[in-house]
Amino acid sequence: TDYLPAGLKLLERPWSYGVKPQWDKYIGWPLMVEGQKVTFWAGDNSYPVRYYARVVTPGVYQAEEPVLQHQKSGLVYGLGSRQVVRIEW
């Protein structure tokens, strides 16, 4: 699960905007989007989960930490760190 900063919106189908994902390294895709909360499926490998977002409102935002957890048990495997993000046009 990742929480997008308020100034961003997830691009659920980036290829429709001309982005050409590297499918051999594309291991996660959004299963559920609830506002700024994006939940992904991710496989059992070392590739990072990558996704695209577009600017909605520029500014400086607090990016919440991403959480890597088991879908059924809820066991947390890892947490990222909070960061300040500057979003520009």
CSV table of N, CA and C in Angstrom, one decimal:
chain,number,residue,atom,x,y,z
A,1,THR,N,0.8,-1.2,0.0
A,1,THR,CA,0.0,0.0,0.0
A,1,THR,C,0.9,1.2,0.0
A,2,ASP,N,0.5,2.2,-0.8
A,2,ASP,CA,1.2,3.4,-0.9
A,2,ASP,C,0.2,4.6,-0.8
A,3,TYR,N,0.6,5.7,-0.2
A,3,TYR,CA,-0.3,6.8,-0.1
A,3,TYR,C,0.3,8.0,-0.9
A,4,LEU,N,-0.4,8.3,-2.0
A,4,LEU,CA,0.1,9.4,-2.8
A,4,LEU,C,0.0,10.8,-2.1
A,5,PRO,N,1.0,11.7,-2.3
A,5,PRO,CA,0.8,13.0,-1.7
A,5,PRO,C,-0.5,13.6,-2.4
A,6,ALA,N,-1.1,14.6,-1.7
A,6,ALA,CA,-2.3,15.2,-2.2
A,6,ALA,C,-2.2,15.8,-3.5
A,7,GLY,N,-1.1,16.3,-4.0
A,7,GLY,CA,-0.9,16.9,-5.2
A,7,GLY,C,-0.8,16.0,-6.4
A,8,LEU,N,-0.9,14.7,-6.2
A,8,LEU,CA,-0.7,13.7,-7.3
A,8,LEU,C,-2.0,12.8,-7.4
A,9,LYS,N,-2.2,12.3,-8.6
A,9,LYS,CA,-3.2,11.3,-8.9
A,9,LYS,C,-2.6,10.2,-9.6
A,10,LEU,N,-3.0,9.0,-9.2
A,10,LEU,CA,-2.5,7.8,-9.9
A,10,LEU,C,-2.9,7.7,-11.3
A,11,LEU,N,-2.0,7.3,-12.2
A,11,LEU,CA,-2.4,7.0,-13.6
A,11,LEU,C,-2.6,5.5,-13.7
A,12,GLU,N,-3.8,5.0,-13.7
A,12,GLU,CA,-4.1,3.6,-13.6
A,12,GLU,C,-3.7,2.9,-14.9
A,13,ARG,N,-3.8,3.6,-16.0
A,13,ARG,CA,-3.4,3.0,-17.3
A,13,ARG,C,-2.3,3.9,-18.0
A,14,PRO,N,-1.1,3.9,-17.5
A,14,PRO,CA,-0.1,4.8,-18.1
A,14,PRO,C,0.2,4.7,-19.6
A,15,TRP,N,0.0,3.5,-20.1
A,15,TRP,CA,0.2,3.3,-21.6
A,15,TRP,C,-0.8,4.1,-22.4
A,16,SER,N,-2.0,4.5,-21.8
A,16,SER,CA,-2.9,5.3,-22.6
A,16,SER,C,-2.4,6.7,-22.6
A,17,TYR,N,-1.4,7.1,-21.9
A,17,TYR,CA,-0.8,8.4,-21.9
A,17,TYR,C,0.5,8.4,-22.7
A,18,GLY,N,0.8,7.3,-23.3
A,18,GLY,CA,2.1,7.2,-24.1
A,18,GLY,C,3.2,6.7,-23.4
A,19,VAL,N,3.1,6.3,-22.1
A,19,VAL,CA,4.2,5.7,-21.3
A,19,VAL,C,4.3,4.2,-21.7
A,20,LYS,N,5.5,3.8,-22.0
A,20,LYS,CA,5.8,2.4,-22.4
A,20,LYS,C,6.5,1.7,-21.2
A,21,PRO,N,5.7,1.0,-20.3
A,21,PRO,CA,6.2,0.3,-19.2
A,21,PRO,C,7.2,-0.8,-19.6
A,22,GLN,N,8.2,-1.0,-18.8
A,22,GLN,CA,9.1,-2.2,-19.1
A,22,GLN,C,8.4,-3.4,-18.5
A,23,TRP,N,7.7,-4.1,-19.3
A,23,TRP,CA,6.8,-5.2,-18.8
A,23,TRP,C,7.7,-6.3,-18.2
A,24,ASP,N,8.9,-6.5,-18.6
A,24,ASP,CA,9.7,-7.5,-17.9
A,24,ASP,C,10.1,-7.1,-16.5
A,25,LYS,N,10.0,-5.9,-16.1
A,25,LYS,CA,10.3,-5.4,-14.8
A,25,LYS,C,9.1,-4.8,-14.1
A,26,TYR,N,7.9,-5.0,-14.7
A,26,TYR,CA,6.7,-4.4,-14.1
A,26,TYR,C,6.0,-5.5,-13.3
A,27,ILE,N,6.2,-5.5,-12.0
A,27,ILE,CA,5.7,-6.6,-11.2
A,27,ILE,C,4.5,-6.3,-10.3
A,28,GLY,N,4.1,-5.0,-10.3
A,28,GLY,CA,3.0,-4.6,-9.4
A,28,GLY,C,2.0,-3.8,-10.2
A,29,TRP,N,0.8,-4.0,-9.9
A,29,TRP,CA,-0.2,-3.1,-10.5
A,29,TRP,C,-1.3,-2.8,-9.5
A,30,PRO,N,-1.9,-1.7,-9.6
A,30,PRO,CA,-2.9,-1.4,-8.6
A,30,PRO,C,-4.1,-2.3,-8.6
A,31,LEU,N,-4.5,-2.8,-7.4
A,31,LEU,CA,-5.7,-3.6,-7.2
A,31,LEU,C,-6.8,-2.8,-6.8
A,32,MET,N,-6.5,-1.7,-6.0
A,32,MET,CA,-7.5,-0.9,-5.4
A,32,MET,C,-7.0,0.5,-5.2
A,33,VAL,N,-7.8,1.5,-5.6
A,33,VAL,CA,-7.5,2.9,-5.4
A,33,VAL,C,-8.6,3.5,-4.7
A,34,GLU,N,-8.3,4.1,-3.5
A,34,GLU,CA,-9.3,4.7,-2.6
A,34,GLU,C,-8.7,6.1,-2.3
A,35,GLY,N,-9.0,7.1,-3.1
A,35,GLY,CA,-8.5,8.4,-2.9
A,35,GLY,C,-7.0,8.4,-3.1
A,36,GLN,N,-6.2,8.7,-2.1
A,36,GLN,CA,-4.8,8.8,-2.2
A,36,GLN,C,-4.1,7.4,-1.9
A,37,LYS,N,-4.9,6.5,-1.3
A,37,LYS,CA,-4.4,5.2,-1.0
A,37,LYS,C,-4.5,4.2,-2.2
A,38,VAL,N,-3.3,3.7,-2.5
A,38,VAL,CA,-3.2,2.8,-3.6
A,38,VAL,C,-2.6,1.4,-3.1
A,39,THR,N,-3.4,0.4,-3.4
A,39,THR,CA,-3.0,-1.0,-2.9
A,39,THR,C,-2.6,-1.8,-4.2
A,40,PHE,N,-1.4,-2.4,-4.1
A,40,PHE,CA,-0.9,-3.1,-5.2
A,40,PHE,C,-0.8,-4.6,-5.0
A,41,TRP,N,-0.8,-5.4,-6.0
A,41,TRP,CA,-0.3,-6.8,-6.0
A,41,TRP,C,1.2,-6.7,-6.3
A,42,ALA,N,2.0,-7.5,-5.6
A,42,ALA,CA,3.4,-7.6,-5.9
A,42,ALA,C,3.8,-9.0,-5.8
A,43,GLY,N,4.7,-9.4,-6.7
A,43,GLY,CA,5.1,-10.8,-6.7
A,43,GLY,C,6.3,-11.1,-5.7
A,44,ASP,N,6.8,-12.3,-5.8
A,44,ASP,CA,7.8,-12.7,-4.9
A,44,ASP,C,9.2,-12.6,-5.6
A,45,ASN,N,9.6,-11.4,-5.8
A,45,ASN,CA,10.9,-11.2,-6.5
A,45,ASN,C,11.5,-9.9,-6.0
A,46,SER,N,12.6,-9.5,-6.6
A,46,SER,CA,13.3,-8.3,-6.1
A,46,SER,C,13.0,-7.0,-6.8
A,47,TYR,N,12.1,-7.0,-7.8
A,47,TYR,CA,11.9,-5.8,-8.6
A,47,TYR,C,11.0,-4.9,-7.7
A,48,PRO,N,11.3,-3.6,-7.9
A,48,PRO,CA,10.5,-2.6,-7.1
A,48,PRO,C,9.1,-2.4,-7.8
A,49,VAL,N,8.1,-2.0,-7.0
A,49,VAL,CA,6.8,-1.7,-7.5
A,49,VAL,C,6.9,-0.3,-8.1
A,50,ARG,N,6.6,-0.1,-9.4
A,50,ARG,CA,6.7,1.1,-10.0
A,50,ARG,C,5.3,1.5,-10.5
A,51,TYR,N,5.0,2.8,-10.4
A,51,TYR,CA,3.7,3.3,-11.0
A,51,TYR,C,3.9,4.8,-11.4
A,52,TYR,N,3.0,5.3,-12.1
A,52,TYR,CA,3.0,6.6,-12.6
A,52,TYR,C,1.8,7.4,-12.0
A,53,ALA,N,2.1,8.7,-11.8
A,53,ALA,CA,1.1,9.6,-11.3
A,53,ALA,C,1.2,10.9,-12.0
A,54,ARG,N,0.1,11.7,-12.0
A,54,ARG,CA,0.2,13.0,-12.7
A,54,ARG,C,0.0,14.1,-11.6
A,55,VAL,N,0.4,15.3,-12.0
A,55,VAL,CA,0.3,16.4,-11.1
A,55,VAL,C,-1.1,17.0,-11.1
A,56,VAL,N,-1.7,17.1,-10.0
A,56,VAL,CA,-3.1,17.7,-9.8
A,56,VAL,C,-2.9,19.1,-9.3
A,57,THR,N,-2.2,19.2,-8.2
A,57,THR,CA,-1.9,20.5,-7.6
A,57,THR,C,-0.5,20.6,-7.1
A,58,PRO,N,0.3,21.6,-7.7
A,58,PRO,CA,1.7,21.7,-7.3
A,58,PRO,C,1.8,22.2,-5.9
A,59,GLY,N,2.9,21.9,-5.2
A,59,GLY,CA,3.1,22.4,-3.8
A,59,GLY,C,4.1,21.4,-3.1
A,60,VAL,N,4.3,21.6,-1.8
A,60,VAL,CA,5.1,20.8,-1.0
A,60,VAL,C,4.2,20.0,-0.1
A,61,TYR,N,4.4,18.7,-0.1
A,61,TYR,CA,3.6,17.7,0.6
A,61,TYR,C,4.4,16.8,1.4
A,62,GLN,N,3.7,16.2,2.4
A,62,GLN,CA,4.3,15.1,3.2
A,62,GLN,C,3.9,13.8,2.5
A,63,ALA,N,4.9,13.0,2.1
A,63,ALA,CA,4.6,11.7,1.5
A,63,ALA,C,4.6,10.7,2.7
A,64,GLU,N,3.5,10.0,2.9
A,64,GLU,CA,3.4,8.9,3.9
A,64,GLU,C,4.3,7.7,3.5
A,65,GLU,N,4.7,7.0,4.5
A,65,GLU,CA,5.5,5.8,4.3
A,65,GLU,C,4.7,4.7,3.6
A,66,PRO,N,5.3,4.0,2.6
A,66,PRO,CA,4.7,2.9,2.0
A,66,PRO,C,4.7,1.7,2.9
A,67,VAL,N,3.8,0.8,2.8
A,67,VAL,CA,3.7,-0.4,3.7
A,67,VAL,C,3.7,-1.6,2.8
A,68,LEU,N,4.6,-2.6,3.1
A,68,LEU,CA,4.6,-3.9,2.4
A,68,LEU,C,4.1,-4.9,3.4
A,69,GLN,N,2.9,-5.4,3.1
A,69,GLN,CA,2.3,-6.4,4.0
A,69,GLN,C,1.5,-7.5,3.3
A,70,HIS,N,1.4,-8.6,4.0
A,70,HIS,CA,0.7,-9.8,3.4
A,70,HIS,C,-0.8,-9.5,3.3
A,71,GLN,N,-1.3,-9.8,2.1
A,71,GLN,CA,-2.7,-9.5,1.8
A,71,GLN,C,-3.7,-10.1,2.8
A,72,LYS,N,-3.5,-11.4,3.2
A,72,LYS,CA,-4.5,-12.1,4.0
A,72,LYS,C,-4.2,-11.9,5.5
A,73,SER,N,-2.9,-12.1,5.9
A,73,SER,CA,-2.6,-12.1,7.3
A,73,SER,C,-2.4,-10.7,7.9
A,74,GLY,N,-2.0,-9.8,7.0
A,74,GLY,CA,-1.8,-8.4,7.5
A,74,GLY,C,-0.4,-8.2,8.0
A,75,LEU,N,0.4,-9.3,8.0
A,75,LEU,CA,1.8,-9.3,8.5
A,75,LEU,C,2.6,-8.2,7.7
A,76,VAL,N,3.2,-7.3,8.4
A,76,VAL,CA,4.0,-6.2,7.8
A,76,VAL,C,5.4,-6.7,7.5
A,77,TYR,N,5.8,-6.7,6.2
A,77,TYR,CA,7.2,-7.1,5.8
A,77,TYR,C,8.1,-6.0,5.8
A,78,GLY,N,7.6,-4.8,5.6
A,78,GLY,CA,8.5,-3.6,5.5
A,78,GLY,C,7.8,-2.3,5.4
A,79,LEU,N,8.5,-1.3,5.9
A,79,LEU,CA,7.9,0.1,5.8
A,79,LEU,C,9.0,1.0,5.2
A,80,GLY,N,8.5,1.9,4.4
A,80,GLY,CA,9.4,2.9,3.9
A,80,GLY,C,9.5,4.1,4.9
A,81,SER,N,9.9,5.2,4.4
A,81,SER,CA,10.0,6.3,5.3
A,81,SER,C,9.2,7.5,4.8
A,82,ARG,N,8.7,8.3,5.7
A,82,ARG,CA,8.0,9.6,5.3
A,82,ARG,C,9.0,10.5,4.7
A,83,GLN,N,8.6,11.3,3.7
A,83,GLN,CA,9.5,12.2,3.0
A,83,GLN,C,8.7,13.5,2.6
A,84,VAL,N,9.4,14.6,2.5
A,84,VAL,CA,8.7,15.8,2.0
A,84,VAL,C,8.9,15.7,0.5
A,85,VAL,N,7.9,16.0,-0.3
A,85,VAL,CA,7.9,16.0,-1.7
A,85,VAL,C,7.5,17.3,-2.3
A,86,ARG,N,8.3,17.8,-3.2
A,86,ARG,CA,7.9,19.1,-3.9
A,86,ARG,C,7.4,18.7,-5.3
A,87,ILE,N,6.1,19.0,-5.6
A,87,ILE,CA,5.5,18.7,-6.8
A,87,ILE,C,5.3,20.0,-7.6
A,88,GLU,N,5.9,19.9,-8.9
A,88,GLU,CA,5.9,21.1,-9.7
A,88,GLU,C,5.2,20.7,-11.1
A,89,TRP,N,4.8,21.7,-11.8
A,89,TRP,CA,4.2,21.5,-13.2
A,89,TRP,C,5.3,21.0,-14.1
